PDB file of C-alpha atoms in Angstrom:
ATOM      1  CA  ARG H   8     -39.513  62.360  -0.346  1.00  0.00           C
ATOM      2  CA  GLY H   9     -39.770  61.974  -4.089  1.00  0.00           C
ATOM      3  CA  LEU H  10     -37.266  59.022  -5.140  1.00  0.00           C
ATOM      4  CA  GLN H  11     -35.005  59.178  -2.213  1.00  0.00           C
ATOM      5  CA  PRO H  12     -34.986  55.864  -0.466  1.00  0.00           C
ATOM      6  CA  ILE H  13     -35.898  55.978   3.382  1.00  0.00           C
ATOM      7  CA  LYS H  14     -34.635  53.588   5.924  1.00  0.00           C
ATOM      8  CA  LEU H  15     -37.175  52.041   8.228  1.00  0.00           C
ATOM      9  CA  LYS H  16     -35.260  53.056  11.249  1.00  0.00           C
ATOM     10  CA  GLN H  17     -35.293  56.723  10.653  1.00  0.00           C
ATOM     11  CA  CYS H  18     -37.732  59.693  11.149  1.00  0.00           C
ATOM     12  CA  PHE H  19     -39.925  60.457   8.166  1.00  0.00           C
ATOM     13  CA  ARG H  20     -39.926  64.031   8.741  1.00  0.00           C
ATOM     14  CA  CYS H  21     -36.343  65.009  10.248  1.00  0.00           C
ATOM     15  CA  SER H  22     -34.392  61.849   8.849  1.00  0.00           C
ATOM     16  CA  ASN H  23     -33.034  61.306  12.422  1.00  0.00           C
ATOM     17  CA  GLN H  24     -31.667  57.884  12.525  1.00  0.00           C
ATOM     18  CA  ASN H  25     -30.959  57.672  16.290  1.00  0.00           C
ATOM     19  CA  VAL H  26     -33.066  54.631  17.390  1.00  0.00           C
ATOM     20  CA  GLU H  27     -33.038  55.787  20.938  1.00  0.00           C
ATOM     21  CA  GLU H  28     -35.295  58.759  19.795  1.00  0.00           C
ATOM     22  CA  LEU H  29     -37.824  56.921  17.836  1.00  0.00           C
ATOM     23  CA  GLN H  30     -40.249  55.271  19.978  1.00  0.00           C
ATOM     24  CA  VAL H  31     -43.081  52.903  18.775  1.00  0.00           C
ATOM     25  CA  ILE H  32     -46.276  54.100  20.789  1.00  0.00           C
ATOM     26  CA  GLU H  33     -48.863  51.879  19.296  1.00  0.00           C
ATOM     27  CA  LYS H  34     -48.973  48.601  17.396  1.00  0.00           C
ATOM     28  CA  LYS H  35     -52.137  47.090  15.585  1.00  0.00           C
ATOM     29  CA  ILE H  36     -52.236  44.325  13.446  1.00  0.00           C
ATOM     30  CA  GLU H  37     -55.462  42.876  11.679  1.00  0.00           C
ATOM     31  CA  ALA H  38     -56.327  40.422   9.297  1.00  0.00           C
ATOM     32  CA  VAL H  39     -58.374  41.370   6.320  1.00  0.00           C
ATOM     33  CA  GLN H  40     -61.802  39.767   6.064  1.00  0.00           C
ATOM     34  CA  GLY H  41     -62.141  37.559   2.945  1.00  0.00           C
ATOM     35  CA  ARG H  42     -58.454  38.045   1.792  1.00  0.00           C
ATOM     36  CA  ASP H  43     -55.189  36.406   2.647  1.00  0.00           C
ATOM     37  CA  GLN H  44     -53.602  39.373   4.021  1.00  0.00           C
ATOM     38  CA  GLU H  45     -52.981  41.369   6.938  1.00  0.00           C
ATOM     39  CA  ILE H  46     -52.284  45.037   7.944  1.00  0.00           C
ATOM     40  CA  ALA H  47     -49.799  45.917  10.633  1.00  0.00           C
ATOM     41  CA  ASP H  48     -49.408  49.656  11.656  1.00  0.00           C
ATOM     42  CA  TYR H  49     -46.578  50.705  13.683  1.00  0.00           C
ATOM     43  CA  LYS H  50     -47.279  54.473  15.292  1.00  0.00           C
ATOM     44  CA  ILE H  51     -44.006  56.121  15.968  1.00  0.00           C
ATOM     45  CA  VAL H  52     -42.954  59.416  17.595  1.00  0.00           C
ATOM     46  CA  CYS H  53     -39.781  61.039  17.060  1.00  0.00           C
ATOM     47  CA  LYS H  54     -38.318  62.565  20.328  1.00  0.00           C
ATOM     48  CA  LYS H  55     -36.060  64.971  18.283  1.00  0.00           C
ATOM     49  CA  CYS H  56     -38.670  66.872  16.150  1.00  0.00           C
ATOM     50  CA  SER H  57     -41.809  65.595  17.960  1.00  0.00           C
ATOM     51  CA  SER H  58     -43.444  64.284  14.638  1.00  0.00           C
ATOM     52  CA  THR H  59     -45.683  61.334  14.925  1.00  0.00           C
ATOM     53  CA  PHE H  60     -46.174  59.275  12.077  1.00  0.00           C
ATOM     54  CA  THR H  61     -47.327  55.352  10.965  1.00  0.00           C
ATOM     55  CA  PHE H  62     -45.348  52.707   9.179  1.00  0.00           C
ATOM     56  CA  ARG H  63     -47.927  50.268   7.530  1.00  0.00           C
ATOM     57  CA  LEU H  64     -47.062  46.944   6.358  1.00  0.00           C
ATOM     58  CA  ARG H  65     -49.566  44.990   4.169  1.00  0.00           C
ATOM     59  CA  ASN H  66     -48.514  41.379   4.107  1.00  0.00           C
ATOM     60  CA  LEU H  67     -50.105  39.234   1.272  1.00  0.00           C
ATOM     61  CA  TYR H  68     -50.275  35.463   1.816  1.00  0.00           C
ATOM     62  CA  ALA H  69     -50.573  32.355  -0.163  1.00  0.00           C
ATOM     63  CA  VAL H  70     -52.616  29.358   1.086  1.00  0.00           C
ATOM     64  CA  GLU H  71     -51.447  25.967  -0.100  1.00  0.00           C
ATOM     65  CA  LYS H  72     -52.450  22.751   1.691  1.00  0.00           C
ATOM     66  CA  GLY H  73     -53.461  24.472   4.653  1.00  0.00           C
ATOM     67  CA  GLN H  74     -50.154  26.144   5.015  1.00  0.00           C
ATOM     68  CA  LYS H  75     -49.947  30.000   5.013  1.00  0.00           C
ATOM     69  CA  ARG H  76     -46.919  31.418   3.463  1.00  0.00           C
ATOM     70  CA  ARG H  77     -45.940  35.116   3.062  1.00  0.00           C
ATOM     71  CA  LEU H  78     -45.676  36.297  -0.458  1.00  0.00           C
ATOM     72  CA  ILE H  79     -44.837  39.960  -0.255  1.00  0.00           C
ATOM     73  CA  THR H  80     -44.872  42.803   2.031  1.00  0.00           C
ATOM     74  CA  PHE H  81     -45.676  46.473   0.782  1.00  0.00           C
ATOM     75  CA  VAL H  82     -44.686  49.320   3.174  1.00  0.00           C
ATOM     76  CA  SER H  83     -46.084  52.590   3.228  1.00  0.00           C
ATOM     77  CA  ILE H  84     -46.032  55.657   5.581  1.00  0.00           C
ATOM     78  CA  LEU H  85     -49.122  57.590   6.981  1.00  0.00           C
ATOM     79  CA  ASP H  86     -48.812  61.000   8.410  1.00  0.00           C
ATOM     80  CA  GLU H  87     -50.173  61.832  11.824  1.00  0.00           C
ATOM     81  CA  LYS H  88     -53.599  62.334  10.335  1.00  0.00           C
ATOM     82  CA  GLY H  89     -53.559  58.943   8.741  1.00  0.00           C
ATOM     83  CA  ARG H  90     -52.993  60.138   5.190  1.00  0.00           C
ATOM     84  CA  ASP H  91     -50.735  58.026   2.831  1.00  0.00           C
ATOM     85  CA  GLU H  92     -47.346  59.667   2.216  1.00  0.00           C
ATOM     86  CA  GLY H  93     -46.293  57.012  -0.190  1.00  0.00           C
ATOM     87  CA  TRP H  94     -45.291  53.790  -0.771  1.00  0.00           C
ATOM     88  CA  LEU H  95     -41.578  52.779   0.341  1.00  0.00           C
ATOM     89  CA  GLY H  96     -41.281  49.251  -1.410  1.00  0.00           C
ATOM     90  CA  SER H  97     -42.011  45.675  -1.133  1.00  0.00           C
ATOM     91  CA  PHE H  98     -40.064  43.006   0.550  1.00  0.00           C
TER      92      PHE H  98
END
């Protein structure tokens, strides 16, 4: 996608923005052992072009005085085979 911004509520392949045609078919959240981070994968199918892709959110946390606080989230897109298609940004 080069330097074009992509919205989180659109198809990675055909740019379909109709949220009724974008369906989350699987959600997986796992903590990374030995690190203060978790990875959340949202597998999505576009009913318009039939492509499947995954939004991956990597949340980094700071722990102070027993409290866990999110510092930053990195967002990437994975293709249907799990290959990283690029980093979208951090929030």
